[in-house]
Amino acid sequence: MSKEKKLAKKQAKLDAKKAKLDAKRAKKEARYASLKSPSSAAADAAPVSAFDTPQRSVKPKKLFYRRWWFYVAIVILIMLIISGISSLFSPSIKDDFNLDGTGTLHGLTYKYPSSWTPSSKNSKDSATYTLNKDGKALGIFTLAYSGSGDLATKPISIAEFKTEKDQSIDEYENLSVSGAEKVLYCKTSFTKGDDPWVSRSVLVYKDNVTFAIDIRAKESAMDDDTAKKLITGVDFKSFKSGVTIRKLSASYFGPTKAGTAISDKSKIVVYAKFSNGADGNLSDWHVTNPQKLATDKTSIIKIKCQDKTAKLKIVCSTMSKSNYMAHCKTYSYSDLTHKSTGKLQGALVKATGKVTQVIGSGEYLIDVGGGWDFGKYVHIISSGSEGKVVEDDTITVYGKIVGDFQYETVLGANKTIPEINAKYINR
C-alpha cells in the first residue's frame, strides 16, 4: 500500500472518531439545554470542535429530599412519634387523677380521685382506694390511723411501711406536709405477682396521734409528683385530734458515769398515758434542768412535754472509794461458790483471806477459810495498783463477782472456784 493510501485511511479513522465525539457532545448539550438561560443557550449555538477545549459544565445540585440524611431524619422522626404516642397511652397513676373525692378518718379530712374504687374493707381506722385498668390494679392509695403517740421515728416505725414479704426500705427523704408536727417519708420497693412495684409512704405526727399514708403502684406507672399531691391532699393543717396527755413518765438508757451530761440529746424515752385510754411514745419533750451526773449522787431530771412534767431519777454509777466499800457485802463461801454464776454474779462483795499463790501481777489465789477451815480458795484479779503482794499476805478484797475460775492443781486435778474482779485491795 502506498504512503498516500495509508494517510487517507488514517485520516478517515480520525474523521469518524471526530464525528462520533461531535455526536456525543451534541447529545450532552441537548440534555442540559433546559437548565441554561436563553443567553447562554445562544452562545452555545456555535459549533464546537471535538478538538476544542470545552468549558466544564456545572452539575446541578440534588434536591434535599434526595439526600441520604433526609431519609435518616425521617426514620428518627417516625421513631419519636411512635414513642410519644405509646407514652400517651401507657397507663400511670396520673390517669383520671382529680382530687374531687372527699373523706374523713378520725376527724382528719382528705381528698382522693373519685374515679378510684374504694375498698370494701374500709373501716374507721383505714381507707383504701384503687386505680384499676383493664381489670387489674395499677395504683393504690391508703390512709390509716396508726394510733396515739409519735410513731414517726425510724427505725422503729419501719414496720408501718412493710406490708409485703419482700418489701425493702430504699431511702428516706425530706417531705414538707403543711400542718404536721413531724414527718417520716420513705420510698420502698417490692414484687407483686411478677411485676416490680414501688411505694411512697409517709408517717405524720400531729396533735398526739400518728397517721400513715401509702401510695403504691407498678414501677412503670409511679409518678413522684402525683404521689406527693395525694399526700398533700390530706388536711393536717386544720386537724385537731382532741387527744390530750394525762400522765407522763420517762426512762434513761445512756451512760451513768460521773460527768455525763443529761440534756435533750440524751437517750431518754418519754411515755404518755392519753385521754383516749391509749399510751405511746412522745418526741416533742425537753429537759428543763440539764445537768451532769456526779459521783455518789442521784440526779433528778425534769422533763416537760406540752403541759405535763415528769421526774426522772438517774443514779450515777461512779462511786467514791468509801462509798464503794460500803456497798460491798460479805457472803459465805458456800454462797460464793454456788451463786457465782447466778444471783451473785455482778454483785459487790467483800472477801478477806491469805494469799496462797501469786500467779502474776494483779492475780492471786487466796484462802478465805482460815485456821482449821482452810482450802476455801477464791481467784482474785485486779489492775495491780495495790502494790506488791506476796504469799502469806492477808488481804481484804472489794470488788464484783464475775463468775468462775478453773485451774489445775499440782496433783493434776481440775478445780473450779469463784472469781472476784477487785477494785480495791487493802493489806
Coordinates of C-alpha atoms in Angstrom, one line a residue:
M1 CA 0.0 0.0 0.0
S2 CA 1.3 3.4 -0.9
K3 CA 2.0 6.1 1.6
E4 CA -0.8 8.3 0.3
K5 CA -3.4 5.5 0.8
K6 CA -2.2 4.9 4.4
L7 CA -2.5 8.6 5.2
A8 CA -6.0 8.7 3.6
K9 CA -7.1 5.7 5.7
K10 CA -5.7 7.2 8.9
Q11 CA -7.5 10.5 8.1
A12 CA -10.8 8.6 7.6
K13 CA -10.5 7.0 11.0
L14 CA -9.8 10.4 12.6
D15 CA -12.8 11.9 10.8
A16 CA -15.0 9.0 12.0
K17 CA -13.8 9.5 15.6
K18 CA -14.4 13.2 15.4
A19 CA -17.9 12.7 14.1
K20 CA -18.6 10.3 17.0
L21 CA -17.3 12.8 19.5
D22 CA -19.3 15.6 18.0
A23 CA -22.5 13.5 18.2
K24 CA -21.8 12.6 21.8
R25 CA -21.2 16.3 22.6
A26 CA -24.4 17.4 20.9
K27 CA -26.3 14.8 22.9
K28 CA -24.9 16.2 26.2
E29 CA -25.7 19.8 25.2
A30 CA -29.2 18.9 24.4
R31 CA -29.6 17.1 27.8
Y32 CA -28.6 20.3 29.8
A33 CA -30.1 22.8 27.4
S34 CA -33.2 23.1 29.6
L35 CA -31.2 24.1 32.6
K36 CA -29.4 27.0 30.9
S37 CA -30.6 30.6 30.3
P38 CA -31.5 31.7 26.8
S39 CA -28.4 33.9 26.6
S40 CA -26.1 31.1 27.5
A41 CA -28.0 28.8 25.1
A42 CA -27.4 31.3 22.2
A43 CA -23.8 31.5 23.0
D44 CA -23.6 27.7 22.8
A45 CA -25.3 27.6 19.4
A46 CA -21.9 27.9 17.6
P47 CA -20.4 24.6 16.5
V48 CA -17.8 23.2 18.9
S49 CA -15.0 21.2 17.5
A50 CA -14.1 17.9 19.0
F51 CA -10.6 19.2 19.4
D52 CA -11.6 22.4 21.1
T53 CA -11.3 22.7 24.9
P54 CA -14.9 22.9 26.1
Q55 CA -16.0 24.6 29.3
R56 CA -16.7 22.2 32.3
S57 CA -20.5 22.1 32.7
V58 CA -21.8 22.7 36.3
K59 CA -23.5 19.6 37.7
P60 CA -26.9 20.5 39.2
K61 CA -27.4 20.1 42.9
K62 CA -29.6 17.3 44.2
L63 CA -32.8 18.2 45.7
F64 CA -32.9 18.0 49.6
Y65 CA -35.3 15.1 49.6
R66 CA -32.8 13.0 47.6
R67 CA -30.1 13.4 50.2
W68 CA -29.2 10.4 52.5
W69 CA -29.5 12.5 55.6
F70 CA -33.1 13.3 54.7
Y71 CA -34.2 9.7 54.9
V72 CA -32.3 9.2 58.2
A73 CA -34.1 12.2 59.7
I74 CA -37.4 10.8 58.6
V75 CA -36.7 7.5 60.3
I76 CA -35.7 9.2 63.6
L77 CA -38.9 11.4 63.4
I78 CA -41.1 8.4 63.0
M79 CA -39.5 6.7 66.0
L80 CA -40.0 9.7 68.2
I81 CA -43.7 10.0 67.1
I82 CA -44.3 6.3 67.9
S83 CA -42.6 6.7 71.3
G84 CA -44.6 9.8 72.2
I85 CA -47.9 8.0 71.2
S86 CA -47.0 5.0 73.3
S87 CA -46.2 7.1 76.3
L88 CA -49.6 8.9 75.9
F89 CA -51.4 5.6 76.0
S90 CA -49.1 4.0 78.7
P91 CA -51.2 3.9 81.9
S92 CA -49.9 5.7 85.0
I93 CA -51.4 7.0 88.3
K94 CA -51.8 10.3 86.6
D95 CA -54.7 8.9 84.6
D96 CA -58.2 10.0 85.8
F97 CA -56.4 12.0 88.6
N98 CA -58.6 14.6 90.0
L99 CA -58.8 15.1 93.8
D100 CA -62.5 15.6 93.7
G101 CA -63.5 12.9 96.3
T102 CA -63.5 13.8 100.0
G103 CA -63.4 11.6 103.1
T104 CA -62.8 11.8 106.8
L105 CA -60.8 9.4 109.1
H106 CA -60.6 10.0 112.9
G107 CA -61.5 13.6 112.2
L108 CA -58.9 14.0 109.5
T109 CA -60.2 15.3 106.2
Y110 CA -58.6 14.0 103.0
K111 CA -59.1 14.1 99.2
Y112 CA -58.8 11.3 96.7
P113 CA -59.6 10.8 93.0
S114 CA -63.3 9.9 92.8
S115 CA -62.6 7.6 89.8
W116 CA -60.5 5.3 92.1
T117 CA -62.5 2.5 93.6
P118 CA -62.9 2.4 97.4
S119 CA -62.1 -0.9 99.1
S120 CA -64.9 -3.0 100.6
K121 CA -62.7 -3.3 103.7
N122 CA -62.6 0.4 104.5
S123 CA -63.1 1.0 108.3
K124 CA -63.0 3.7 110.9
D125 CA -59.2 3.2 111.1
S126 CA -58.2 2.9 107.4
A127 CA -59.4 3.9 103.9
T128 CA -58.0 2.4 100.7
Y129 CA -58.8 3.4 97.1
T130 CA -57.6 1.5 93.9
L131 CA -57.0 2.7 90.4
N132 CA -58.0 -0.2 88.1
K133 CA -57.0 -0.5 84.4
D134 CA -58.3 -3.4 82.3
G135 CA -59.4 -5.3 85.4
K136 CA -56.0 -5.0 87.1
A137 CA -54.9 -2.8 90.0
L138 CA -52.5 -0.1 88.7
G139 CA -52.2 2.1 91.8
I140 CA -53.4 2.0 95.5
F141 CA -53.9 4.9 97.9
T142 CA -54.2 4.1 101.7
L143 CA -54.7 6.4 104.6
A144 CA -54.6 4.7 108.1
Y145 CA -54.8 5.8 111.7
S146 CA -51.6 4.4 113.4
G147 CA -52.5 5.3 116.9
S148 CA -51.7 7.6 119.8
G149 CA -48.2 8.9 120.3
D150 CA -45.3 9.8 118.0
L151 CA -44.7 6.8 115.7
A152 CA -42.9 8.7 113.0
T153 CA -39.5 7.6 114.3
K154 CA -37.0 5.4 112.4
P155 CA -36.1 2.6 112.5
I156 CA -39.0 1.7 115.0
S157 CA -41.7 2.6 112.5
I158 CA -40.3 0.7 109.5
A159 CA -42.9 -2.0 110.3
E160 CA -45.6 0.5 109.5
F161 CA -44.4 0.5 105.9
K162 CA -43.6 -3.2 105.4
T163 CA -46.8 -4.8 104.2
E164 CA -45.2 -7.1 101.6
K165 CA -42.9 -10.0 102.4
D166 CA -40.0 -8.9 100.3
Q167 CA -40.6 -5.1 100.7
S168 CA -37.4 -3.1 101.4
I169 CA -36.8 0.4 102.5
D170 CA -34.9 2.1 99.7
E171 CA -34.3 5.5 101.2
Y172 CA -35.7 8.2 103.5
E173 CA -36.4 11.7 102.1
N174 CA -37.4 15.0 103.5
L175 CA -41.0 16.0 102.8
S176 CA -42.9 19.1 103.9
V177 CA -46.5 18.4 104.9
S178 CA -48.4 21.6 105.9
G179 CA -49.7 21.5 109.5
A180 CA -47.7 18.3 110.5
E181 CA -45.6 18.4 113.7
K182 CA -43.3 15.6 112.4
V183 CA -43.0 13.7 109.1
L184 CA -41.2 10.5 108.1
Y185 CA -41.2 9.9 104.4
C186 CA -39.6 7.0 102.6
K187 CA -39.5 5.1 99.3
T188 CA -39.9 1.3 99.2
S189 CA -39.9 -1.4 96.6
F190 CA -41.3 -4.9 96.4
T191 CA -42.7 -7.5 93.9
K192 CA -46.4 -8.0 93.4
G193 CA -47.0 -11.1 91.3
D194 CA -44.4 -11.0 88.6
D195 CA -44.4 -7.2 88.4
P196 CA -42.0 -4.8 90.3
W197 CA -43.9 -2.3 92.4
V198 CA -42.8 0.8 94.3
S199 CA -44.5 2.8 97.0
R200 CA -44.2 6.3 98.6
S201 CA -45.0 6.1 102.3
V202 CA -45.2 8.8 105.0
L203 CA -45.9 8.8 108.7
V204 CA -47.3 12.1 110.0
Y205 CA -47.5 13.0 113.7
K206 CA -50.0 15.7 114.7
D207 CA -51.7 16.6 118.0
N208 CA -50.6 13.4 119.9
V209 CA -51.6 10.9 117.2
T210 CA -49.9 9.5 114.1
F211 CA -51.4 8.7 110.6
A212 CA -49.8 6.5 107.9
I213 CA -50.2 7.4 104.2
D214 CA -49.2 4.9 101.5
I215 CA -49.3 5.3 97.7
R216 CA -48.2 2.3 95.7
A217 CA -48.2 1.4 92.0
K218 CA -46.4 -0.6 89.4
E219 CA -42.9 0.7 88.9
S220 CA -43.7 1.8 85.3
A221 CA -46.8 3.7 86.5
M222 CA -45.4 5.5 89.6
D223 CA -45.1 9.3 89.4
D224 CA -43.5 11.1 92.3
D225 CA -45.2 14.4 91.8
T226 CA -48.6 12.8 91.6
A227 CA -47.9 10.7 94.8
K228 CA -46.9 13.8 96.7
K229 CA -50.1 15.5 95.6
L230 CA -52.1 12.7 97.1
I231 CA -50.1 13.1 100.4
T232 CA -50.6 16.9 100.5
G233 CA -54.3 16.4 99.8
V234 CA -54.6 15.2 103.4
D235 CA -55.6 18.3 105.5
F236 CA -53.3 18.1 108.6
K237 CA -53.3 21.9 108.8
S238 CA -56.9 22.1 110.3
F239 CA -56.8 18.7 112.0
K240 CA -57.4 18.5 115.8
S241 CA -57.4 15.1 117.4
G242 CA -58.8 16.1 120.8
V243 CA -56.3 13.7 122.5
T244 CA -54.5 15.1 125.5
I245 CA -51.8 13.8 127.8
R246 CA -53.0 12.6 131.2
K247 CA -49.7 11.2 132.7
L248 CA -46.0 11.5 131.7
S249 CA -43.1 9.1 132.5
A250 CA -39.6 8.7 131.2
S251 CA -36.7 6.2 131.2
Y252 CA -33.0 6.7 130.6
F253 CA -30.8 4.4 128.5
G254 CA -27.5 6.2 128.4
P255 CA -24.2 6.0 130.3
T256 CA -24.2 6.8 134.0
K257 CA -20.6 7.6 134.7
A258 CA -19.7 10.8 136.6
G259 CA -19.5 13.8 134.3
T260 CA -22.2 12.5 131.8
A261 CA -24.3 15.4 130.6
I262 CA -28.1 14.9 130.6
S263 CA -29.9 17.1 128.1
D264 CA -32.5 17.0 125.3
K265 CA -29.9 14.9 123.3
S266 CA -29.6 12.2 125.9
K267 CA -31.0 8.7 125.3
I268 CA -34.3 9.4 127.1
V269 CA -37.6 7.7 126.1
V270 CA -40.8 9.6 127.2
Y271 CA -44.1 7.7 127.6
A272 CA -47.6 9.1 127.9
K273 CA -51.0 8.0 129.0
F274 CA -53.6 9.7 126.8
S275 CA -57.1 10.8 127.4
N276 CA -58.4 8.2 125.0
G277 CA -57.1 5.4 127.2
A278 CA -54.1 4.6 124.9
D279 CA -50.4 5.0 125.7
G280 CA -47.5 5.8 123.4
N281 CA -44.1 7.5 123.0
L282 CA -43.6 11.2 122.6
S283 CA -40.8 13.1 120.9
D284 CA -41.7 16.8 121.4
W285 CA -40.3 16.9 125.0
H286 CA -37.3 18.8 126.5
V287 CA -35.2 18.7 129.7
T288 CA -35.9 21.8 131.8
N289 CA -32.9 21.3 134.2
P290 CA -29.9 19.9 132.2
Q291 CA -27.0 18.8 134.4
K292 CA -24.0 16.4 134.7
L293 CA -24.1 13.2 136.8
A294 CA -21.9 13.5 139.9
T295 CA -20.1 10.8 142.0
D296 CA -22.3 9.2 144.7
K297 CA -25.2 11.3 143.6
T298 CA -28.7 10.6 142.2
S299 CA -29.8 13.3 139.8
I300 CA -33.5 14.3 139.4
I301 CA -34.1 15.3 135.8
K302 CA -37.3 17.2 135.0
I303 CA -38.8 16.5 131.6
K304 CA -41.6 18.6 130.1
C305 CA -43.9 17.8 127.3
Q306 CA -46.8 20.1 126.4
D307 CA -48.4 20.9 129.8
K308 CA -47.1 17.9 131.7
T309 CA -43.8 17.3 133.6
A310 CA -42.1 14.0 134.6
K311 CA -39.3 13.5 137.0
L312 CA -36.6 11.0 136.0
K313 CA -34.1 9.6 138.6
I314 CA -30.6 8.7 137.3
V315 CA -28.2 7.2 139.8
C316 CA -24.5 7.9 139.0
S317 CA -22.6 4.6 138.7
T318 CA -19.3 6.3 139.7
M319 CA -18.8 5.8 143.5
S320 CA -16.1 7.2 145.8
K321 CA -13.8 4.6 147.4
S322 CA -15.5 4.8 150.8
N323 CA -19.0 4.5 149.2
Y324 CA -17.9 1.6 147.0
M325 CA -16.5 -0.3 150.0
A326 CA -19.7 0.5 152.0
H327 CA -21.7 -1.2 149.2
C328 CA -19.6 -4.4 149.3
K329 CA -21.2 -7.2 151.3
T330 CA -19.6 -10.3 152.9
Y331 CA -21.1 -13.7 151.8
S332 CA -20.4 -17.2 153.0
Y333 CA -18.1 -19.3 150.9
S334 CA -21.0 -21.6 150.1
D335 CA -22.9 -18.7 148.6
L336 CA -19.8 -17.6 146.6
T337 CA -19.3 -21.0 145.1
H338 CA -22.9 -21.9 144.4
K339 CA -24.2 -18.4 143.2
S340 CA -21.1 -17.0 141.4
T341 CA -22.7 -17.6 138.0
G342 CA -26.3 -16.9 139.3
K343 CA -27.8 -14.5 141.7
L344 CA -24.4 -13.1 142.9
Q345 CA -22.8 -12.6 139.5
G346 CA -22.1 -8.9 139.3
A347 CA -22.7 -8.3 143.0
L348 CA -20.4 -6.1 145.0
V349 CA -18.6 -8.3 147.6
K350 CA -16.0 -8.1 150.3
A351 CA -13.6 -11.0 151.0
T352 CA -10.7 -11.4 153.4
G353 CA -8.1 -14.2 153.0
K354 CA -4.5 -15.3 153.0
V355 CA -2.6 -15.2 149.7
T356 CA -1.6 -18.8 148.8
Q357 CA -0.2 -18.1 145.4
V358 CA 0.8 -15.1 143.3
I359 CA 0.0 -16.1 139.8
G360 CA 1.1 -12.8 138.2
S361 CA 0.8 -9.0 138.6
G362 CA -2.7 -8.3 140.0
E363 CA -3.6 -12.1 140.0
Y364 CA -3.8 -14.2 143.2
L365 CA -5.3 -17.2 144.9
I366 CA -6.5 -16.5 148.4
D367 CA -7.8 -18.8 151.1
V368 CA -10.8 -17.3 152.8
G369 CA -11.3 -20.2 155.2
G370 CA -8.5 -19.5 157.8
G371 CA -7.4 -21.7 160.7
W372 CA -8.6 -25.3 160.5
D373 CA -11.2 -24.3 157.9
F374 CA -8.6 -23.9 155.2
G375 CA -8.8 -24.7 151.5
K376 CA -11.6 -22.3 150.6
Y377 CA -10.0 -20.6 147.6
V378 CA -11.0 -17.6 145.6
H379 CA -9.4 -16.3 142.4
I380 CA -8.6 -12.6 142.5
I381 CA -7.9 -10.3 139.5
S382 CA -7.1 -6.6 139.8
S383 CA -5.4 -3.7 138.0
G384 CA -2.2 -4.2 140.1
S385 CA -2.4 -0.7 141.6
E386 CA -2.5 -2.1 145.1
G387 CA 1.3 -2.5 145.0
K388 CA 3.4 -5.6 145.7
V389 CA 1.5 -8.6 147.2
V390 CA 3.4 -11.7 148.2
E391 CA 2.4 -15.2 149.5
D392 CA 1.1 -15.4 153.1
D393 CA -0.1 -11.7 152.9
T394 CA -3.6 -11.3 154.4
I395 CA -5.6 -9.0 152.1
T396 CA -9.2 -7.7 152.1
V397 CA -10.7 -7.5 148.6
Y398 CA -13.6 -5.2 147.5
G399 CA -15.0 -5.9 144.0
K400 CA -17.5 -7.7 141.8
I401 CA -18.1 -11.4 141.4
V402 CA -17.6 -12.1 137.7
G403 CA -18.1 -15.9 137.6
D404 CA -16.0 -19.0 138.0
F405 CA -12.3 -19.7 137.5
Q406 CA -10.9 -23.1 136.6
Y407 CA -7.4 -24.3 137.2
E408 CA -5.3 -27.5 137.5
T409 CA -3.9 -28.5 140.9
V410 CA -0.3 -29.8 141.4
L411 CA -1.8 -33.3 141.6
G412 CA -3.4 -32.8 138.1
A413 CA -7.0 -32.4 139.2
N414 CA -9.3 -29.7 137.7
K415 CA -10.8 -27.3 140.2
T416 CA -13.5 -24.6 139.9
I417 CA -13.6 -21.7 142.3
P418 CA -15.3 -18.3 142.4
E419 CA -13.6 -15.3 140.8
I420 CA -13.7 -11.7 142.0
N421 CA -12.6 -8.6 140.0
A422 CA -11.1 -6.4 142.7
K423 CA -11.4 -2.7 142.5
Y424 CA -9.7 -2.1 145.8
I425 CA -7.3 -4.3 147.9
N426 CA -6.3 -3.5 151.5
R427 CA -3.4 -5.3 153.2

